[in-house]
Amino acid sequence: MAKPLRKDAQRNRDLLVAAARRLFAEKGLDVPLEEVACSAGVSIGTLYNRFPDRAELVGAVFADRVEATRLLAEEALARPRPWDGLVHFLEGVCALQAADRGYNDLAAGRGPRSPATERALADGYALMRRIVERARESGDLRPDVVLEDMVFVIWGHARTVEATAGIAPELWRRHLALLLDAFRAPAAHPLPAPPLTPEQVRAALFSGCAP
């Protein structure tokens, strides 16, 4: 069991997480850690004492967002109609991305991930797979769609948010609606190439291929 932090140490940690959350949301995950420490009113040494690397800080900042994504998935699986569950989940995740540039980076595969974040995301992917399979088995989702096809929704949405947040912040809803119509079974036509494998998705996410 982890030893509780002293009051001053806990205060510094809370200040750092709040500053990082604010800066990541505004500027993305590449904010210099020195800027985070300065905004929190502590030294860079204090930051590294609390968070040995950027991945640990990112994990602390976005733990609530990762948990919110898991809850969205559980809500989606509880919907009586599988298609409604799929729509609920994708709309919810895209809304989280649109509201926070840092989370947008994380969802699109940019930025470091701590082991704890990796485990949480893996649990989320398992739930996502059930959402997709359930919608496909119901006949509402086109039969050739797999979980790995959802990656391009997240990547494409990340680019839409980056390009239009300052001029048309709700445009992502239109683009998502267009994509969802393409996912419906009645719209299905033969696809010219197979989907990515899980291994290929992971390679793309961590080789700099993601947007």
Coordinates of N, CA and C in Angstrom, one line a residue:
M1 N 0.8 -1.2 0.0 CA 0.0 0.0 0.0 C 0.9 1.3 0.0
A2 N 0.6 2.2 -0.9 CA 1.4 3.4 -1.0 C 1.3 4.3 0.2
K3 N 2.4 4.8 0.7 CA 2.4 5.7 1.8 C 1.8 7.0 1.5
P4 N 0.9 7.5 2.3 CA 0.2 8.8 2.0 C 1.3 10.0 1.9
L5 N 1.1 10.9 1.0 CA 2.0 12.0 0.9 C 1.8 13.0 2.0
R6 N 2.9 13.7 2.4 CA 2.8 14.8 3.3 C 1.8 15.8 2.7
K7 N 1.3 16.7 3.6 CA 0.3 17.7 3.1 C 1.0 18.6 2.1
D8 N 2.2 19.0 2.3 CA 2.9 19.9 1.3 C 3.1 19.2 0.0
A9 N 3.5 17.9 0.1 CA 3.8 17.2 -1.1 C 2.5 16.9 -1.9
Q10 N 1.4 16.6 -1.2 CA 0.1 16.4 -1.9 C -0.4 17.7 -2.5
R11 N -0.1 18.8 -1.8 CA -0.5 20.1 -2.4 C 0.3 20.4 -3.7
N12 N 1.6 20.1 -3.7 CA 2.4 20.3 -4.9 C 1.9 19.4 -6.0
R13 N 1.6 18.2 -5.7 CA 1.1 17.3 -6.7 C -0.2 17.8 -7.3
D14 N -1.1 18.2 -6.4 CA -2.4 18.7 -6.9 C -2.2 20.0 -7.8
L15 N -1.3 20.8 -7.4 CA -1.0 22.0 -8.2 C -0.5 21.7 -9.6
L16 N 0.4 20.7 -9.6 CA 1.0 20.3 -10.9 C 0.0 19.6 -11.8
V17 N -0.9 18.8 -11.2 CA -1.9 18.1 -12.1 C -2.9 19.1 -12.6
A18 N -3.3 20.1 -11.8 CA -4.2 21.1 -12.3 C -3.6 22.0 -13.3
A19 N -2.3 22.4 -13.2 CA -1.6 23.2 -14.2 C -1.5 22.4 -15.5
A20 N -1.0 21.1 -15.4 CA -0.9 20.3 -16.6 C -2.2 20.1 -17.3
R21 N -3.2 19.9 -16.5 CA -4.6 19.7 -17.1 C -5.0 20.9 -17.9
R22 N -4.7 22.1 -17.4 CA -5.1 23.3 -18.0 C -4.2 23.5 -19.3
L23 N -3.0 23.3 -19.2 CA -2.1 23.6 -20.3 C -2.2 22.5 -21.4
F24 N -2.4 21.3 -21.0 CA -2.6 20.2 -22.0 C -3.8 20.4 -22.8
A25 N -4.9 20.8 -22.1 CA -6.2 21.1 -22.7 C -6.1 22.2 -23.8
E26 N -5.3 23.2 -23.4 CA -5.1 24.4 -24.3 C -4.1 24.2 -25.4
K27 N -3.0 23.5 -25.1 CA -1.9 23.4 -26.1 C -1.5 22.0 -26.6
G28 N -2.1 21.0 -25.9 CA -1.7 19.6 -26.3 C -0.6 19.1 -25.4
L29 N -0.2 17.8 -25.7 CA 0.7 17.1 -24.8 C 2.2 17.5 -24.9
D30 N 2.5 18.3 -25.8 CA 3.9 18.7 -26.0 C 4.4 19.9 -25.2
V31 N 3.5 20.4 -24.3 CA 3.9 21.6 -23.5 C 5.1 21.3 -22.7
P32 N 6.1 22.1 -22.7 CA 7.3 21.9 -21.9 C 7.0 21.7 -20.4
L33 N 7.7 20.8 -19.8 CA 7.4 20.5 -18.4 C 7.8 21.7 -17.5
E34 N 8.8 22.5 -18.0 CA 9.2 23.7 -17.3 C 8.0 24.7 -17.2
E35 N 7.2 24.7 -18.3 CA 6.0 25.6 -18.3 C 5.0 25.1 -17.3
V36 N 4.8 23.8 -17.2 CA 3.9 23.2 -16.3 C 4.3 23.6 -14.8
A37 N 5.6 23.4 -14.5 CA 6.1 23.7 -13.2 C 5.9 25.2 -12.8
C38 N 6.2 26.0 -13.8 CA 6.1 27.5 -13.6 C 4.6 27.8 -13.3
S39 N 3.7 27.3 -14.1 CA 2.3 27.6 -14.0 C 1.8 27.1 -12.6
A40 N 2.4 26.0 -12.1 CA 2.0 25.4 -10.8 C 2.6 26.2 -9.7
G41 N 3.6 27.0 -10.0 CA 4.3 27.8 -8.9 C 5.3 26.9 -8.1
V42 N 5.8 25.9 -8.8 CA 6.9 25.0 -8.1 C 8.1 24.9 -9.0
S43 N 9.1 24.3 -8.5 CA 10.3 24.2 -9.3 C 10.2 22.9 -10.2
I44 N 11.1 22.9 -11.2 CA 11.1 21.7 -12.1 C 11.5 20.5 -11.3
G45 N 12.4 20.7 -10.3 CA 12.8 19.6 -9.5 C 11.6 19.0 -8.7
T46 N 10.8 19.8 -8.2 CA 9.6 19.4 -7.5 C 8.7 18.6 -8.5
L47 N 8.6 19.0 -9.7 CA 7.8 18.3 -10.7 C 8.3 16.9 -10.9
Y48 N 9.6 16.8 -11.0 CA 10.2 15.4 -11.3 C 10.2 14.6 -10.0
N49 N 10.2 15.2 -8.8 CA 10.0 14.4 -7.6 C 8.6 13.7 -7.5
R50 N 7.6 14.4 -8.0 CA 6.3 13.9 -8.0 C 6.0 13.0 -9.2
F51 N 6.6 13.4 -10.4 CA 6.3 12.7 -11.6 C 7.7 12.5 -12.3
P52 N 8.2 11.3 -12.2 CA 9.6 11.0 -12.8 C 9.7 11.2 -14.3
D53 N 8.6 11.1 -15.0 CA 8.6 11.4 -16.5 C 7.3 11.9 -16.9
R54 N 7.2 12.4 -18.2 CA 6.0 12.9 -18.7 C 4.9 11.9 -18.8
A55 N 5.2 10.7 -19.0 CA 4.1 9.7 -19.1 C 3.4 9.6 -17.7
E56 N 4.1 9.7 -16.6 CA 3.4 9.6 -15.3 C 2.5 10.8 -15.1
L57 N 2.9 12.0 -15.6 CA 2.1 13.2 -15.4 C 0.9 13.1 -16.3
V58 N 1.1 12.6 -17.6 CA 0.0 12.5 -18.5 C -1.1 11.5 -17.9
G59 N -0.6 10.4 -17.3 CA -1.5 9.4 -16.7 C -2.3 10.0 -15.6
A60 N -1.7 10.8 -14.7 CA -2.4 11.4 -13.6 C -3.4 12.4 -14.1
V61 N -3.1 13.2 -15.1 CA -4.0 14.2 -15.7 C -5.2 13.6 -16.3
F62 N -5.0 12.5 -17.1 CA -6.1 12.0 -17.9 C -6.7 10.7 -17.3
A63 N -6.4 10.4 -16.0 CA -7.1 9.2 -15.4 C -8.6 9.4 -15.4
D64 N -9.1 10.6 -15.2 CA -10.5 10.8 -15.2 C -11.1 10.6 -16.6
R65 N -10.4 11.1 -17.6 CA -10.9 11.0 -19.0 C -10.9 9.5 -19.4
V66 N -9.9 8.7 -19.0 CA -9.9 7.3 -19.4 C -11.0 6.6 -18.7
E67 N -11.3 7.0 -17.4 CA -12.4 6.4 -16.7 C -13.7 6.8 -17.3
A68 N -13.8 8.0 -17.8 CA -15.0 8.5 -18.4 C -15.3 7.7 -19.7
T69 N -14.2 7.3 -20.4 CA -14.4 6.5 -21.6 C -14.8 5.1 -21.3
R70 N -14.3 4.6 -20.2 CA -14.8 3.2 -19.8 C -16.3 3.2 -19.4
L71 N -16.7 4.3 -18.7 CA -18.1 4.4 -18.4 C -19.0 4.6 -19.6
L72 N -18.5 5.3 -20.6 CA -19.2 5.5 -21.8 C -19.4 4.1 -22.5
A73 N -18.4 3.3 -22.5 CA -18.5 2.0 -23.1 C -19.5 1.1 -22.3
E74 N -19.5 1.2 -21.0 CA -20.4 0.4 -20.2 C -21.9 0.8 -20.5
E75 N -22.1 2.1 -20.6 CA -23.4 2.7 -20.9 C -23.8 2.2 -22.3
A76 N -22.9 2.2 -23.2 CA -23.2 1.8 -24.6 C -23.7 0.3 -24.6
L77 N -23.0 -0.5 -23.8 CA -23.3 -2.0 -23.8 C -24.7 -2.2 -23.1
A78 N -25.1 -1.2 -22.3 CA -26.4 -1.4 -21.6 C -27.6 -0.9 -22.4
R79 N -27.3 -0.2 -23.6 CA -28.4 0.2 -24.4 C -29.1 -1.0 -25.0
P80 N -30.4 -1.0 -25.0 CA -31.2 -2.2 -25.6 C -30.8 -2.4 -27.1
R81 N -30.7 -1.3 -27.8 CA -30.4 -1.5 -29.3 C -28.9 -1.3 -29.5
P82 N -28.2 -2.3 -30.0 CA -26.7 -2.2 -30.1 C -26.3 -1.0 -31.0
W83 N -27.0 -0.6 -32.0 CA -26.6 0.5 -32.8 C -26.6 1.8 -32.0
D84 N -27.6 2.0 -31.2 CA -27.7 3.1 -30.3 C -26.5 3.2 -29.4
G85 N -26.1 2.0 -28.9 CA -24.9 1.9 -28.0 C -23.6 2.4 -28.8
L86 N -23.5 1.9 -30.0 CA -22.3 2.3 -30.8 C -22.3 3.8 -31.0
V87 N -23.4 4.4 -31.4 CA -23.5 5.8 -31.6 C -23.2 6.6 -30.3
H88 N -23.8 6.1 -29.2 CA -23.6 6.8 -27.9 C -22.1 6.8 -27.6
F89 N -21.4 5.7 -27.8 CA -20.0 5.6 -27.4 C -19.2 6.5 -28.3
L90 N -19.3 6.5 -29.6 CA -18.5 7.3 -30.5 C -18.8 8.8 -30.3
E91 N -20.0 9.2 -30.1 CA -20.3 10.6 -29.9 C -19.7 11.0 -28.6
G92 N -19.7 10.2 -27.5 CA -19.2 10.6 -26.3 C -17.7 10.7 -26.3
V93 N -17.0 9.8 -27.0 CA -15.5 9.9 -27.1 C -15.1 11.1 -27.9
C94 N -15.8 11.3 -29.0 CA -15.5 12.4 -29.9 C -15.7 13.8 -29.1
A95 N -16.8 13.8 -28.3 CA -17.0 15.0 -27.5 C -15.9 15.3 -26.5
L96 N -15.3 14.2 -25.9 CA -14.2 14.4 -25.0 C -13.0 14.9 -25.7
Q97 N -12.8 14.3 -26.9 CA -11.6 14.8 -27.7 C -11.8 16.3 -28.1
A98 N -13.0 16.7 -28.5 CA -13.2 18.0 -28.9 C -13.1 19.0 -27.8
A99 N -13.3 18.6 -26.6 CA -13.2 19.5 -25.4 C -11.8 19.7 -24.8
D100 N -10.9 18.8 -25.2 CA -9.6 18.8 -24.6 C -8.5 18.4 -25.6
R101 N -7.7 19.4 -26.0 CA -6.6 19.1 -27.0 C -5.7 18.0 -26.5
G102 N -5.4 18.0 -25.2 CA -4.5 17.0 -24.7 C -5.1 15.6 -24.8
Y103 N -6.3 15.5 -24.5 CA -7.0 14.2 -24.6 C -7.1 13.8 -26.1
N104 N -7.3 14.8 -26.9 CA -7.4 14.5 -28.4 C -6.0 13.9 -28.8
D105 N -4.9 14.4 -28.3 CA -3.6 13.9 -28.7 C -3.5 12.4 -28.2
L106 N -3.9 12.2 -26.9 CA -3.8 10.9 -26.3 C -4.6 9.9 -27.1
A107 N -5.9 10.2 -27.4 CA -6.7 9.3 -28.1 C -6.2 9.0 -29.5
A108 N -5.5 9.9 -30.1 CA -5.0 9.7 -31.5 C -3.7 9.0 -31.5
G109 N -3.2 8.6 -30.3 CA -1.9 7.9 -30.2 C -0.7 8.7 -30.0
R110 N -0.8 10.0 -29.8 CA 0.3 10.9 -29.6 C 0.6 11.0 -28.1
G111 N 1.8 11.2 -27.8 CA 2.2 11.4 -26.4 C 2.5 10.1 -25.7
P112 N 3.2 10.2 -24.6 CA 3.6 9.0 -23.8 C 2.5 8.4 -23.0
R113 N 2.6 7.1 -22.7 CA 1.6 6.5 -21.9 C 2.3 5.7 -20.8
S114 N 1.8 5.8 -19.6 CA 2.3 5.1 -18.5 C 1.8 3.7 -18.5
P115 N 2.4 2.7 -17.8 CA 1.8 1.4 -17.7 C 0.4 1.4 -17.2
A116 N 0.0 2.2 -16.3 CA -1.3 2.3 -15.8 C -2.3 2.7 -16.9
T117 N -1.9 3.7 -17.6 CA -2.7 4.2 -18.7 C -2.9 3.1 -19.8
E118 N -1.8 2.4 -20.1 CA -1.9 1.3 -21.1 C -2.9 0.3 -20.6
R119 N -2.8 -0.1 -19.4 CA -3.8 -1.1 -18.9 C -5.2 -0.6 -18.9
A120 N -5.4 0.6 -18.6 CA -6.8 1.2 -18.6 C -7.3 1.2 -20.1
L121 N -6.4 1.6 -21.0 CA -6.8 1.7 -22.4 C -7.1 0.3 -23.0
A122 N -6.3 -0.7 -22.6 CA -6.5 -2.1 -23.0 C -7.9 -2.6 -22.6
D123 N -8.3 -2.2 -21.3 CA -9.6 -2.6 -20.8 C -10.7 -1.9 -21.7
G124 N -10.4 -0.7 -22.0 CA -11.4 0.1 -22.8 C -11.5 -0.5 -24.2
Y125 N -10.4 -1.0 -24.8 CA -10.5 -1.6 -26.1 C -11.3 -2.8 -26.1
A126 N -11.2 -3.6 -25.0 CA -11.9 -4.8 -24.9 C -13.4 -4.5 -24.9
L127 N -13.8 -3.5 -24.2 CA -15.2 -3.1 -24.2 C -15.7 -2.6 -25.5
M128 N -14.8 -1.8 -26.2 CA -15.1 -1.3 -27.5 C -15.3 -2.5 -28.5
R129 N -14.5 -3.5 -28.4 CA -14.7 -4.6 -29.3 C -16.1 -5.3 -29.1
R130 N -16.5 -5.3 -27.9 CA -17.9 -5.9 -27.6 C -18.9 -5.0 -28.2
I131 N -18.7 -3.7 -28.1 CA -19.7 -2.7 -28.7 C -19.8 -2.9 -30.2
V132 N -18.7 -3.1 -30.9 CA -18.7 -3.2 -32.3 C -19.3 -4.6 -32.7
E133 N -18.9 -5.6 -32.0 CA -19.4 -7.0 -32.3 C -20.9 -7.0 -32.1
R134 N -21.4 -6.4 -31.1 CA -22.8 -6.4 -30.7 C -23.6 -5.7 -31.8
A135 N -23.1 -4.6 -32.3 CA -23.8 -3.8 -33.3 C -23.8 -4.6 -34.7
R136 N -22.7 -5.3 -34.9 CA -22.6 -6.0 -36.2 C -23.5 -7.2 -36.1
E137 N -23.5 -7.9 -35.0 CA -24.4 -9.1 -34.9 C -25.9 -8.8 -34.9
S138 N -26.2 -7.6 -34.6 CA -27.6 -7.1 -34.6 C -28.1 -6.9 -36.1
G139 N -27.1 -6.7 -37.0 CA -27.5 -6.5 -38.4 C -27.5 -5.0 -38.7
D140 N -27.3 -4.1 -37.7 CA -27.3 -2.7 -38.0 C -26.0 -2.2 -38.5
L141 N -24.9 -2.7 -38.0 CA -23.6 -2.3 -38.5 C -23.2 -3.2 -39.7
R142 N -22.6 -2.7 -40.7 CA -22.2 -3.4 -41.8 C -21.3 -4.6 -41.4
P143 N -21.4 -5.8 -42.0 CA -20.8 -7.0 -41.6 C -19.3 -7.0 -41.7
D144 N -18.7 -6.1 -42.5 CA -17.3 -6.2 -42.7 C -16.5 -5.2 -41.8
V145 N -17.2 -4.5 -40.9 CA -16.5 -3.6 -40.0 C -16.0 -4.3 -38.7
V146 N -14.8 -4.0 -38.4 CA -14.2 -4.6 -37.2 C -13.7 -3.4 -36.3
L147 N -13.3 -3.7 -35.1 CA -12.8 -2.7 -34.1 C -11.7 -1.9 -34.7
E148 N -10.8 -2.5 -35.4 CA -9.7 -1.8 -36.0 C -10.1 -0.7 -37.0
D149 N -11.3 -0.8 -37.6 CA -11.7 0.2 -38.5 C -12.1 1.5 -37.7
M150 N -12.4 1.4 -36.4 CA -12.8 2.5 -35.6 C -11.6 3.5 -35.4
V151 N -10.4 2.9 -35.6 CA -9.2 3.8 -35.4 C -9.2 5.0 -36.3
F152 N -9.6 4.8 -37.5 CA -9.6 5.9 -38.4 C -10.7 7.0 -38.1
V153 N -11.7 6.6 -37.3 CA -12.7 7.5 -36.8 C -12.0 8.5 -35.8
I154 N -11.2 7.9 -34.9 CA -10.5 8.7 -33.9 C -9.4 9.5 -34.5
W155 N -8.7 8.9 -35.4 CA -7.6 9.7 -36.1 C -8.2 10.9 -36.9
G156 N -9.2 10.5 -37.7 CA -9.9 11.6 -38.5 C -10.5 12.7 -37.7
H157 N -11.1 12.2 -36.6 CA -11.7 13.2 -35.7 C -10.7 14.1 -35.1
A158 N -9.5 13.6 -34.7 CA -8.5 14.4 -34.1 C -8.1 15.5 -35.1
R159 N -7.9 15.2 -36.4 CA -7.6 16.2 -37.4 C -8.7 17.2 -37.5
T160 N -9.9 16.8 -37.5 CA -11.0 17.7 -37.7 C -11.1 18.7 -36.5
V161 N -10.9 18.2 -35.3 CA -10.9 19.1 -34.1 C -9.7 20.1 -34.2
E162 N -8.6 19.6 -34.6 CA -7.4 20.5 -34.7 C -7.6 21.6 -35.7
A163 N -8.2 21.3 -36.9 CA -8.4 22.2 -38.0 C -9.5 23.2 -37.8
T164 N -10.6 22.8 -37.0 CA -11.8 23.6 -37.0 C -12.2 24.1 -35.7
A165 N -11.5 23.7 -34.6 CA -11.9 24.1 -33.2 C -12.1 25.6 -33.1
G166 N -11.3 26.4 -33.7 CA -11.3 27.8 -33.6 C -12.3 28.5 -34.5
I167 N -12.8 27.8 -35.5 CA -13.7 28.4 -36.5 C -15.1 27.8 -36.6
A168 N -15.2 26.5 -36.3 CA -16.5 25.8 -36.3 C -16.4 24.6 -35.4
P169 N -16.5 24.9 -34.0 CA -16.2 23.9 -33.0 C -17.2 22.7 -33.0
E170 N -18.4 22.9 -33.7 CA -19.3 21.8 -33.7 C -19.3 21.0 -35.0
L171 N -18.4 21.3 -35.9 CA -18.3 20.7 -37.2 C -18.1 19.2 -37.1
W172 N -17.4 18.8 -36.1 CA -17.1 17.3 -35.9 C -18.3 16.5 -35.8
R173 N -19.4 17.1 -35.3 CA -20.7 16.3 -35.3 C -21.2 16.0 -36.7
R174 N -21.0 16.9 -37.6 CA -21.4 16.6 -39.0 C -20.6 15.5 -39.6
H175 N -19.3 15.6 -39.4 CA -18.4 14.6 -40.0 C -18.7 13.2 -39.3
L176 N -18.9 13.2 -38.0 CA -19.2 11.9 -37.4 C -20.5 11.3 -37.9
A177 N -21.5 12.2 -38.1 CA -22.8 11.7 -38.7 C -22.6 11.1 -40.0
L178 N -21.8 11.7 -40.9 CA -21.5 11.1 -42.2 C -20.8 9.8 -42.1
L179 N -19.9 9.6 -41.2 CA -19.2 8.4 -41.0 C -20.2 7.3 -40.5
L180 N -21.0 7.7 -39.6 CA -22.0 6.7 -39.0 C -22.9 6.2 -40.1
D181 N -23.3 7.1 -41.0 CA -24.2 6.6 -42.1 C -23.4 5.6 -43.0
A182 N -22.1 5.8 -43.2 CA -21.3 4.9 -44.0 C -21.2 3.5 -43.3
F183 N -21.3 3.5 -41.9 CA -21.2 2.2 -41.2 C -22.5 1.4 -41.2
R184 N -23.6 2.0 -41.6 CA -24.8 1.3 -41.6 C -24.8 0.2 -42.6
A185 N -25.4 -1.0 -42.2 CA -25.5 -2.1 -43.1 C -26.0 -1.8 -44.5
P186 N -27.1 -1.1 -44.6 CA -27.7 -0.8 -46.0 C -26.7 -0.1 -46.9
A187 N -25.8 0.6 -46.3 CA -24.8 1.4 -47.2 C -23.6 0.6 -47.6
A188 N -23.6 -0.7 -47.2 CA -22.4 -1.5 -47.5 C -22.2 -1.8 -48.9
H189 N -20.9 -1.6 -49.4 CA -20.4 -2.0 -50.7 C -19.1 -2.8 -50.4
P190 N -18.7 -3.6 -51.3 CA -17.4 -4.3 -51.1 C -16.2 -3.3 -50.9
L191 N -15.4 -3.6 -49.9 CA -14.3 -2.7 -49.6 C -13.0 -3.2 -50.4
P192 N -12.2 -2.3 -50.8 CA -11.1 -2.6 -51.7 C -9.8 -3.1 -51.0
A193 N -9.8 -3.1 -49.7 CA -8.6 -3.6 -48.9 C -9.1 -4.1 -47.6
P194 N -8.3 -5.0 -47.0 CA -8.7 -5.6 -45.7 C -8.4 -4.5 -44.5
P195 N -9.0 -4.7 -43.4 CA -8.7 -3.8 -42.3 C -7.3 -4.1 -41.7
L196 N -6.8 -3.1 -40.9 CA -5.6 -3.3 -40.2 C -5.8 -4.4 -39.2
T197 N -4.7 -5.2 -38.9 CA -4.7 -6.1 -37.8 C -4.5 -5.4 -36.5
P198 N -4.7 -6.0 -35.4 CA -4.4 -5.3 -34.1 C -2.9 -4.9 -34.0
E199 N -2.1 -5.8 -34.5 CA -0.6 -5.5 -34.5 C -0.3 -4.3 -35.3
Q200 N -0.9 -4.2 -36.5 CA -0.7 -3.1 -37.4 C -1.2 -1.8 -36.8
V201 N -2.3 -1.8 -36.1 CA -2.8 -0.6 -35.4 C -1.8 -0.2 -34.4
R202 N -1.3 -1.1 -33.6 CA -0.4 -0.7 -32.5 C 0.9 -0.2 -33.1
A203 N 1.4 -0.8 -34.2 CA 2.6 -0.3 -34.9 C 2.4 1.2 -35.4
A204 N 1.2 1.4 -36.0 CA 0.9 2.8 -36.5 C 0.8 3.8 -35.3
L205 N 0.2 3.4 -34.2 CA 0.1 4.3 -33.1 C 1.4 4.7 -32.5
F206 N 2.4 3.8 -32.5 CA 3.6 4.0 -31.8 C 4.8 4.2 -32.7
S207 N 4.6 4.4 -34.0 CA 5.7 4.6 -34.9 C 5.7 6.0 -35.5
G208 N 4.8 6.8 -35.0 CA 4.7 8.2 -35.6 C 3.8 8.3 -36.8
C209 N 3.1 7.2 -37.1 CA 2.2 7.2 -38.3 C 0.8 7.9 -37.9
A210 N 0.5 7.9 -36.7 CA -0.8 8.5 -36.3 C -0.7 10.0 -36.5
P211 N -1.8 10.7 -36.8 CA -1.7 12.1 -37.1 C -1.3 12.9 -35.8

